[in-house]
Short mmCIF file of C-alpha atoms in Angstrom, two decimals:
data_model
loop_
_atom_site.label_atom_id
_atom_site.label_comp_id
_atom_site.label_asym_id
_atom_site.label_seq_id
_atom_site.Cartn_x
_atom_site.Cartn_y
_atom_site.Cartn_z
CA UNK A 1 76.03 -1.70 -36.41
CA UNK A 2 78.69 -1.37 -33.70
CA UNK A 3 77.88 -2.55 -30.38
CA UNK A 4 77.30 -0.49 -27.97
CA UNK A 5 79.53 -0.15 -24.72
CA UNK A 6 78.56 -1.05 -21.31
CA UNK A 7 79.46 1.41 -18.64
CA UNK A 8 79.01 1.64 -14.67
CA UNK A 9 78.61 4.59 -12.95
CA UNK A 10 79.82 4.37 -9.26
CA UNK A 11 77.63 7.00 -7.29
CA UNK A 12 78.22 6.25 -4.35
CA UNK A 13 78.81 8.92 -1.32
CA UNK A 14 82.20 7.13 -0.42
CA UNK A 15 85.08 5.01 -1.78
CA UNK A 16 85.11 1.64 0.52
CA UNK A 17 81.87 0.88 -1.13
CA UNK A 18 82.47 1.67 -4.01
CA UNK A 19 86.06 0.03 -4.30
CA UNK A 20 83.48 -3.09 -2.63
CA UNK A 21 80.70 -2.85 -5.75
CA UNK A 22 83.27 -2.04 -8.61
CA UNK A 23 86.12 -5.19 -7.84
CA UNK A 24 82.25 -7.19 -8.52
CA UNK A 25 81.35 -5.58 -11.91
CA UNK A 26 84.70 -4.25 -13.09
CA UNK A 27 85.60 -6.90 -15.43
CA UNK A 28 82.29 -7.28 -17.07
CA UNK A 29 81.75 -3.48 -17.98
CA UNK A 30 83.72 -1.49 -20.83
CA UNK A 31 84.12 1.76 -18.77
CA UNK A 32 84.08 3.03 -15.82
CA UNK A 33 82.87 6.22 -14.57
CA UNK A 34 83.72 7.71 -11.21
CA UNK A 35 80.29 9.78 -10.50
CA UNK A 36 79.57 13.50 -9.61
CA UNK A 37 78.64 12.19 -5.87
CA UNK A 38 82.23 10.58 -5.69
CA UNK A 39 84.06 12.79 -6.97
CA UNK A 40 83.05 15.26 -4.66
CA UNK A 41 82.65 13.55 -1.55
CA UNK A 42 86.48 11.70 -2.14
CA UNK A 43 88.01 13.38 -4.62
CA UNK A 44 90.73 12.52 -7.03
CA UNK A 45 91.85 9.76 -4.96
CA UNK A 46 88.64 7.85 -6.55
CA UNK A 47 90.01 8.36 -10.14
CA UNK A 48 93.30 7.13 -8.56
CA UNK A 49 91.96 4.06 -7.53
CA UNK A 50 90.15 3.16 -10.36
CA UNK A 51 92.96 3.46 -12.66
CA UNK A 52 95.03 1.48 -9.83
CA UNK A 53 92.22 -1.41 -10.25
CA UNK A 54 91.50 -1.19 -13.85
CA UNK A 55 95.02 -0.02 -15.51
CA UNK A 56 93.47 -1.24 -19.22
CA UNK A 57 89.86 0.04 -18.71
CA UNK A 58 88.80 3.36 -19.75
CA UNK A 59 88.07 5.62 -16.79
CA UNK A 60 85.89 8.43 -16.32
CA UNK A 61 85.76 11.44 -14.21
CA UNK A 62 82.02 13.00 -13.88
CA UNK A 63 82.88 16.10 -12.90
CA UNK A 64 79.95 17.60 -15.34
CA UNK A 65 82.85 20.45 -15.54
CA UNK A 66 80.90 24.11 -15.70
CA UNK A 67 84.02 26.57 -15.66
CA UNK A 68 88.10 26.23 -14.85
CA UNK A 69 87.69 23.52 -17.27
CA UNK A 70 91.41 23.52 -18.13
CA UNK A 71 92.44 23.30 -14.38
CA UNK A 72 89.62 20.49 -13.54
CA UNK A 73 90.47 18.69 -16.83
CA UNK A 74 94.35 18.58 -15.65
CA UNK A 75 93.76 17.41 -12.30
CA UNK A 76 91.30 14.60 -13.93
CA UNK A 77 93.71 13.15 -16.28
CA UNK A 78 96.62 13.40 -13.58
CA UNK A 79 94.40 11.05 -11.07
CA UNK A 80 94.07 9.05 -14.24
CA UNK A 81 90.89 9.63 -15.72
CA UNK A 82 90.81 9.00 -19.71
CA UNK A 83 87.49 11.05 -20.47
CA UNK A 84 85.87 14.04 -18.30
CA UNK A 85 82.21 15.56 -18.28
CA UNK A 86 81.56 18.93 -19.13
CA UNK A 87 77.94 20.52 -18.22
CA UNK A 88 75.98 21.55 -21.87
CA UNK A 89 75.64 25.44 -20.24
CA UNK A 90 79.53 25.71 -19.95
CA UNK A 91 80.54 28.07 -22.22
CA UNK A 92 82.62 27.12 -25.20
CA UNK A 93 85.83 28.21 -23.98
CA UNK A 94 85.69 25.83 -20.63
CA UNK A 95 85.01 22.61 -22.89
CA UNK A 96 87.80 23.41 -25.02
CA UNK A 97 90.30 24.39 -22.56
CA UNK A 98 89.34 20.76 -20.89
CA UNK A 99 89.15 18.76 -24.21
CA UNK A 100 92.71 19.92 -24.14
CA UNK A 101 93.90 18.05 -21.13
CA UNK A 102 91.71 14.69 -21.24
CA UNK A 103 92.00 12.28 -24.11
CA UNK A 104 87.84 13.06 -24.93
CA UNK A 105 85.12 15.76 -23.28
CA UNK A 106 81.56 14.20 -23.04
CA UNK A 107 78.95 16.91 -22.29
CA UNK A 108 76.02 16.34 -20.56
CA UNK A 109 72.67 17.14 -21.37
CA UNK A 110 70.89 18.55 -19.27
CA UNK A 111 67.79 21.11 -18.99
CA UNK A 112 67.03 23.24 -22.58
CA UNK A 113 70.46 23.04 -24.28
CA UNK A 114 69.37 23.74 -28.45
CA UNK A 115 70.97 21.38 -31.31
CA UNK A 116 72.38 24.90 -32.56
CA UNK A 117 74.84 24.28 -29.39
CA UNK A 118 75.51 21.06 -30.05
CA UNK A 119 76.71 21.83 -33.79
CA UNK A 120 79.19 24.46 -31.42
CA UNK A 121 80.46 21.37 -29.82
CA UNK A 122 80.95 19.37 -33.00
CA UNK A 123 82.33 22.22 -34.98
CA UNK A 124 84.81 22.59 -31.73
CA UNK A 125 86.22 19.15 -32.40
CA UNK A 126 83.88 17.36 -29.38
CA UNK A 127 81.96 15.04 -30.38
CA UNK A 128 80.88 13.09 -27.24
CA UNK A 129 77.28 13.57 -26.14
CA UNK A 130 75.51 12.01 -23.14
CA UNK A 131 71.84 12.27 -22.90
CA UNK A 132 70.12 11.83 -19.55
CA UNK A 133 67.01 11.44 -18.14
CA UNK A 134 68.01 13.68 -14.71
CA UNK A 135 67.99 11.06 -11.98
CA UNK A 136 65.67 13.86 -9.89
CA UNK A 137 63.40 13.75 -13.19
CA UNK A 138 62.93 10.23 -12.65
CA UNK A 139 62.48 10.58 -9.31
CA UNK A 140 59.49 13.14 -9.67
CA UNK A 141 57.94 10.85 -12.23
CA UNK A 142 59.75 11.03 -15.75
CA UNK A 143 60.50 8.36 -18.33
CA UNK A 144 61.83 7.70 -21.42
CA UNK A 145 59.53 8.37 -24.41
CA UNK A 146 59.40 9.05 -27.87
CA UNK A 147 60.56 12.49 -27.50
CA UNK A 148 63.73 11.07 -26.00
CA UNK A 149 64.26 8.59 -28.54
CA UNK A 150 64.11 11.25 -31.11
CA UNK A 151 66.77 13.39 -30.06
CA UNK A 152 68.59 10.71 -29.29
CA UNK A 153 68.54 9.90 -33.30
CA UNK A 154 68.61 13.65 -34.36
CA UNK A 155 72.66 13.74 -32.12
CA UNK A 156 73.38 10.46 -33.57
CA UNK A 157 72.63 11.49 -37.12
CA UNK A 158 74.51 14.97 -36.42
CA UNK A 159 77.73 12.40 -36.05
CA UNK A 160 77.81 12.54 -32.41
CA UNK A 161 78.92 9.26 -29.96
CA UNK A 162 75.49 9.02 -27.61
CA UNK A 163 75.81 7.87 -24.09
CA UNK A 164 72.69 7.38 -22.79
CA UNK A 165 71.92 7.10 -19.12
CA UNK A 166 68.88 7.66 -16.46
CA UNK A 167 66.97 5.20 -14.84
CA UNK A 168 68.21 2.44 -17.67
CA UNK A 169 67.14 -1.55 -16.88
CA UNK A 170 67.77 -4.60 -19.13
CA UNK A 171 64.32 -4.37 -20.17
CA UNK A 172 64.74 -0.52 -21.32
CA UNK A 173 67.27 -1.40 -23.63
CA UNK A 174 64.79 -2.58 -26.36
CA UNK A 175 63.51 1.00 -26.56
CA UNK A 176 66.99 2.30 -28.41
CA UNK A 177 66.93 -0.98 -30.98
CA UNK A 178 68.09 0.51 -34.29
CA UNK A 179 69.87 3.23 -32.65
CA UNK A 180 73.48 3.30 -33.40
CA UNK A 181 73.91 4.38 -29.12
CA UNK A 182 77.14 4.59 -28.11
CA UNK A 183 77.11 3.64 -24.62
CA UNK A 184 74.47 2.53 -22.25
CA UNK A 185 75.45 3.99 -18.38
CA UNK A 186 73.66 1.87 -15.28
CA UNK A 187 74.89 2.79 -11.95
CA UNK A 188 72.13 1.63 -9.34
CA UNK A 189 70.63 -0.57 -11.70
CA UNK A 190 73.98 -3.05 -11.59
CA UNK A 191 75.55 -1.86 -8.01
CA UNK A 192 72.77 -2.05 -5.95
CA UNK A 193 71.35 -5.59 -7.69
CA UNK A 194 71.80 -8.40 -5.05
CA UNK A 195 74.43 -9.62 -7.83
CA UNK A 196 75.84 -6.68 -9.23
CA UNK A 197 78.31 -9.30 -11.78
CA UNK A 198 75.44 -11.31 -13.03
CA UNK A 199 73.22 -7.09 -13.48
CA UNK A 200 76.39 -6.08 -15.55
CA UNK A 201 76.30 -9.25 -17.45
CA UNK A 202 72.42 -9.22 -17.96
CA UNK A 203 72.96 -5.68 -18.93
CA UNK A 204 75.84 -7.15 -21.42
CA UNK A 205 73.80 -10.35 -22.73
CA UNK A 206 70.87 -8.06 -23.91
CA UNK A 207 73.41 -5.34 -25.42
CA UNK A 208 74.39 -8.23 -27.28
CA UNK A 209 71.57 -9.79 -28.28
CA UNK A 210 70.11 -6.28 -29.56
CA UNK A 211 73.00 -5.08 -31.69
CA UNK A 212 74.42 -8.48 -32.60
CA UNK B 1 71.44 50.09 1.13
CA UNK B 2 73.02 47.02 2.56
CA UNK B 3 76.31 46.75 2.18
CA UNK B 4 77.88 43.72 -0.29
CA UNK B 5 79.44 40.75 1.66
CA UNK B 6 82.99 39.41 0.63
CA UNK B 7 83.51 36.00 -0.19
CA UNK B 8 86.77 34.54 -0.90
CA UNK B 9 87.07 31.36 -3.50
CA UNK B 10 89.54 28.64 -2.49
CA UNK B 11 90.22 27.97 -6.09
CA UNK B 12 93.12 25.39 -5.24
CA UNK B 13 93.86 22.01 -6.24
CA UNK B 14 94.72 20.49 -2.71
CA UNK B 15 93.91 21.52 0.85
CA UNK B 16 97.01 22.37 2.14
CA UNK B 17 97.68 25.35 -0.19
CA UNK B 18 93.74 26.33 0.36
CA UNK B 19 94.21 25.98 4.59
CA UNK B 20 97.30 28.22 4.23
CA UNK B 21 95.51 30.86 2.37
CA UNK B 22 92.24 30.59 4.52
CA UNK B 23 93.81 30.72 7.41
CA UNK B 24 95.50 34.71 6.29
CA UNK B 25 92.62 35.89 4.87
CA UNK B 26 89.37 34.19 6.76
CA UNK B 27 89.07 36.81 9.72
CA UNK B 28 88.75 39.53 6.82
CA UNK B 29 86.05 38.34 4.75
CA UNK B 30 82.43 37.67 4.86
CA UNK B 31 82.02 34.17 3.70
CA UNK B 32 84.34 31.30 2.79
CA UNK B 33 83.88 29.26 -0.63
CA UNK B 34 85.72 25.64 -1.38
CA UNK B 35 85.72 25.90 -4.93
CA UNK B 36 84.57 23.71 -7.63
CA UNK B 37 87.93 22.88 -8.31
CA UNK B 38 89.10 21.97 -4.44
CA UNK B 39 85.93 19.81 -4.20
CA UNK B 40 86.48 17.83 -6.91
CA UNK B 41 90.20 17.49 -6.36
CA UNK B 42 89.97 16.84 -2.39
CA UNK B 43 86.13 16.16 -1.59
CA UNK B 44 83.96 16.84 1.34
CA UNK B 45 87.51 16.98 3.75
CA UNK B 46 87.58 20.58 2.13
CA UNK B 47 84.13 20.97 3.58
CA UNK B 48 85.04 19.81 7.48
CA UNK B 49 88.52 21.78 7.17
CA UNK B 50 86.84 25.12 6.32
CA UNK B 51 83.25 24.44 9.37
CA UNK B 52 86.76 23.46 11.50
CA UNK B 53 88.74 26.50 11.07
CA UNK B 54 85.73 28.96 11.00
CA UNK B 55 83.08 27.67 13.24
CA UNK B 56 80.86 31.37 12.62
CA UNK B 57 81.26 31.70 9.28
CA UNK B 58 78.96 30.89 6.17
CA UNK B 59 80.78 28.01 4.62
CA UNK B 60 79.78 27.53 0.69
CA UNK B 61 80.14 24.69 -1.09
CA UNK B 62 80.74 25.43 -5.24
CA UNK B 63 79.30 21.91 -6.19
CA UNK B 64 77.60 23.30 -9.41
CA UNK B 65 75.69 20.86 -9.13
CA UNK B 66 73.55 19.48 -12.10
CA UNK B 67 71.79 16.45 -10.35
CA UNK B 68 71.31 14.17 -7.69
CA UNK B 69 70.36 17.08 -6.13
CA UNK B 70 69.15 15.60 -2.76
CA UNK B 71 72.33 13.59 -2.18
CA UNK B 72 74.81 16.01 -2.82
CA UNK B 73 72.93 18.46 -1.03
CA UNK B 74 73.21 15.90 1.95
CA UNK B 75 76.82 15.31 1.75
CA UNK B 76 78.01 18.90 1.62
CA UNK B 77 75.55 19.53 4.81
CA UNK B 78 77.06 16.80 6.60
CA UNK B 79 80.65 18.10 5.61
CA UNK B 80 79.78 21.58 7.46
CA UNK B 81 78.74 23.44 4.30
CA UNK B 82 75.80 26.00 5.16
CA UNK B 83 75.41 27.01 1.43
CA UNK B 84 75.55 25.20 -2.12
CA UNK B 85 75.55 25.99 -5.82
CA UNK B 86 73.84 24.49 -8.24
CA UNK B 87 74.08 25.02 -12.06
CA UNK B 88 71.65 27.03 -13.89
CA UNK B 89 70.70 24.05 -16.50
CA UNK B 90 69.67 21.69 -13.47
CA UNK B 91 65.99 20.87 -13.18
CA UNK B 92 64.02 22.29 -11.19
CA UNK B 93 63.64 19.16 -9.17
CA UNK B 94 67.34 19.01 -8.49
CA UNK B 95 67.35 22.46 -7.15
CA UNK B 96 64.47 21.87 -5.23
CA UNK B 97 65.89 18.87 -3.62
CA UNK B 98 69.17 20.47 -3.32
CA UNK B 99 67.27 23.30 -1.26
CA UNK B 100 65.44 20.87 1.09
CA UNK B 101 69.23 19.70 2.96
CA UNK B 102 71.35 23.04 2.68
CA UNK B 103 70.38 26.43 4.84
CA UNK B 104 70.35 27.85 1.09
CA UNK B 105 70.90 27.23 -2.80
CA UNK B 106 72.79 29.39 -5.08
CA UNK B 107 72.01 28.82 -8.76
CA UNK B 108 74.90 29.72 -10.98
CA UNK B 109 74.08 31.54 -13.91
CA UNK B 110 76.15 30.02 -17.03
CA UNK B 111 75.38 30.03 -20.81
CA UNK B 112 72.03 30.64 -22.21
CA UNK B 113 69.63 30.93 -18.84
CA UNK B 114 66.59 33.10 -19.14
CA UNK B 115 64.71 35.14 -17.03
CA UNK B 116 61.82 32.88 -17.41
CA UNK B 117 63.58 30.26 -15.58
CA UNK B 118 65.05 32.73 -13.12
CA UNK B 119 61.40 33.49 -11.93
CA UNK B 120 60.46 29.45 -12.11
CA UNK B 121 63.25 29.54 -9.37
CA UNK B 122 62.06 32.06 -7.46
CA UNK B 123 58.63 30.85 -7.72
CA UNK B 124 59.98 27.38 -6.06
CA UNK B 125 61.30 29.42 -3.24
CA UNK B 126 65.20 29.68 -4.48
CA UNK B 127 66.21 33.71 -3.74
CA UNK B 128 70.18 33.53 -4.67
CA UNK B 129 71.74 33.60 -7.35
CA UNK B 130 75.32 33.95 -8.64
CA UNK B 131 76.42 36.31 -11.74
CA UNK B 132 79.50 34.73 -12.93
CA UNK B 133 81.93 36.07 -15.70
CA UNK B 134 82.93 32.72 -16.83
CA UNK B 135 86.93 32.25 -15.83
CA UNK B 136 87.12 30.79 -19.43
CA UNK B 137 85.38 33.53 -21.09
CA UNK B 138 87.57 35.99 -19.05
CA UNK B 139 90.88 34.33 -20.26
CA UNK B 140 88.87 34.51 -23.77
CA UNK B 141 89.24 38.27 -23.06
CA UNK B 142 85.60 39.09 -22.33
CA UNK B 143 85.16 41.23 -19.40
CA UNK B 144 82.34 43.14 -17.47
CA UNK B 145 79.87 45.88 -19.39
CA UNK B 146 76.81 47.20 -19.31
CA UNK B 147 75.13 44.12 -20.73
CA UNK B 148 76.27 42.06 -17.54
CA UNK B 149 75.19 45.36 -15.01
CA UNK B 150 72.02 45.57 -16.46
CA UNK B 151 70.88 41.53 -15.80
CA UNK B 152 72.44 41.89 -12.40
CA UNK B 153 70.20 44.79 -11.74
CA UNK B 154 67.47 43.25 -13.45
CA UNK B 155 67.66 39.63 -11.26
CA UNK B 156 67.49 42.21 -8.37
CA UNK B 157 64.65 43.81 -8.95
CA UNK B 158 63.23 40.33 -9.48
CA UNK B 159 63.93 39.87 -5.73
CA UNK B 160 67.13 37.74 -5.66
CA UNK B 161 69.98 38.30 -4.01
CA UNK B 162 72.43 38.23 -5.93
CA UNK B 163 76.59 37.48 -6.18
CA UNK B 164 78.52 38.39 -8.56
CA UNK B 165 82.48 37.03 -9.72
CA UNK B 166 85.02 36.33 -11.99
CA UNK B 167 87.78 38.43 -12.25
CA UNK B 168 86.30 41.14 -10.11
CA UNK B 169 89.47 43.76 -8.48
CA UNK B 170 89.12 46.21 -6.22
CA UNK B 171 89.16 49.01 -9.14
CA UNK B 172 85.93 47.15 -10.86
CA UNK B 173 83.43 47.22 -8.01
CA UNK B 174 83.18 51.09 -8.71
CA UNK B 175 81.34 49.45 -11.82
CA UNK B 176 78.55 47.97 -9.47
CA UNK B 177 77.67 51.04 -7.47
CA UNK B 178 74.14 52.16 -7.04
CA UNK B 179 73.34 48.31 -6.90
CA UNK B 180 72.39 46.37 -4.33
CA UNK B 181 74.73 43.43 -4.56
CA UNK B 182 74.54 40.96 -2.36
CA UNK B 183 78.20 39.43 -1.77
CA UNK B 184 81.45 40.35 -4.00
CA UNK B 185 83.32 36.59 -4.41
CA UNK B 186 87.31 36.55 -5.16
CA UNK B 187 89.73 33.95 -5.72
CA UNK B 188 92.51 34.59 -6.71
CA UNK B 189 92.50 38.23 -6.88
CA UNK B 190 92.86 37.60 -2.69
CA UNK B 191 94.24 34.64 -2.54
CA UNK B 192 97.24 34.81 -5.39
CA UNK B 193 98.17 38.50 -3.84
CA UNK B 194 101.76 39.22 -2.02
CA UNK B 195 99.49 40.02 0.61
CA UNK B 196 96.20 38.21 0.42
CA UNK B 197 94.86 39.66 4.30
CA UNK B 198 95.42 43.34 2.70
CA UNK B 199 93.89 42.40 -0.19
CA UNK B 200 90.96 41.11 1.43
CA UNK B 201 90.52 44.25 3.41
CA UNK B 202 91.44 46.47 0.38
CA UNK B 203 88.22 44.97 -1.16
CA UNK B 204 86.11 45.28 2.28
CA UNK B 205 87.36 49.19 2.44
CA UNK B 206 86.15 49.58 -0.97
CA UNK B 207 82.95 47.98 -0.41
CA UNK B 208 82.44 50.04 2.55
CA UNK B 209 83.73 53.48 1.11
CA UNK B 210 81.08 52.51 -2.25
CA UNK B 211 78.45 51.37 -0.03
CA UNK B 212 78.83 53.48 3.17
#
């Protein structure tokens, strides 16, 4: 079973510290994704300077992308981004018009999207998923279970590359063991560790030792 | 009936263009928007331009956003932003975070929402919402019809207050008479014009003749 990727999500509120956090974890991690936070706090100069720092790296741009997704798209892959978000409630139309400017579209799962959408997205020609547990879902008590696990599987099966992201630790990885996940995202869970390197390469270690 | 606000969208992709349009049209209109597009591209500088140049006027900021409710929220209040949408597929957590650091939340209605979620919204003390024709879908040559008039009248009799845009002209506001909108928001139909201050007030004499 392929291994999954490592990716860090840098959500932080401006781009010294983040610049600070990513030089730490940048060269243990397989992606890197420029959050919804930073992106609209600093704008495109944060995709700039991650594709400055990490010319070989793949590069995200969170933009979770709702509408103008041509226009947003364009912008993202001129600062440099490789992949963009798109939010699962855009309509077809938006994803399309971005998976036209960006190398791949990921959308976002949020809230009571159906699988009948997501066969949309496939039949569309995007086949990136990422399914979160909403960080403000966490916060109010939330966790992954079961029924997370499941649709998880059910995308997988449906031929779809999984991200999976939301409240993640090294210990949480176990849970997705037999899953054929594409990507596990941590963004606290490796920046704000009092050694963010050594989180990214725990995080790495026990990717490893799961899907060896 | 109260008469409909305008709004104009600063759809750009950097500030400069955006300040140079603003700067025509801002005395004419009701509120000011920095677009999804200008806050991803430029971030919360977009924000502190617009509080800058129009001290007294409601300043929106078109986050969409779809998580991290609470910090966002945070950021675009620090950045001189009065107002902020959020996308309809958020949680109701986000929202509700979202709401607790901005004057007021707008939840954009995209995709499949439902009127049971509309009232869950209410219910957690979130009155606005905005009634988009998708720019995508528009460009997919969808327009407005009686299927879009009657869920706008419908969210009002709910008790929201509700905007409605995308690809709205002066000629298509006739369309909304008899209902109490609560703000008319255009982009480019303003800002892209030979003249965007008389197209500003072409709109507000419309409004005002419709809605006397």
């Amino acid at each position: 079973m392929a291994r999954p990727n490592l990716q860090v999500a840098l959500d932080h509120s401006d781009l010294p510290s983040a610049i600070g956090d990513v030089v730490k974890v940048g060269a243990e991690v397989d992606i890197i994704e420029v959050g919804t936070i930073l992106c609209l706090q600093v704008g495109a100069v944060a995709l700039q300077s991650m594709r400055a720092l990490f010319p070989n790296k793949v590069v995200i741009a969170d933009t979770k992308c709702a509408d103008a997704g041509g226009t947003v798209a364009a912008n993202c892959q001129q600062a440099g981004a490789d992949w963009m978000t798109v939010i699962c409630c855009a309509t077809l139309p938006t994803m399309v018009a971005a998976a036209k400017e960006v190398k791949e579209v990921q959308v976002e799962l949020y809230g009571d999207w159906t699988f009948a959408q997501a066969q949309s997205w496939l039949a569309a020609g995007i086949t990136q998923v990422i399914y979160h547990q909403s960080r403000d879902a966490l916060l109010a008590g939330e966790s992954w279970g079961e029924k997370d696990l499941a649709k998880v599987k059910r995308l997988i099966e449906m031929g779809f590359k999984v991200s999976v992201t939301g409240g993640l630790t090294v210990e949480t990885l176990q849970l997705f063991a037999g899953l054929k996940v594409f990507t596990f995202i941590a963004g606290r869970g490796i920046t704000n560790a009092a050694d963010p390197a050594m989180a990214a390469r725990a995080f790495k270690e026990e990717i490893q030792r799961i899907w060896e």
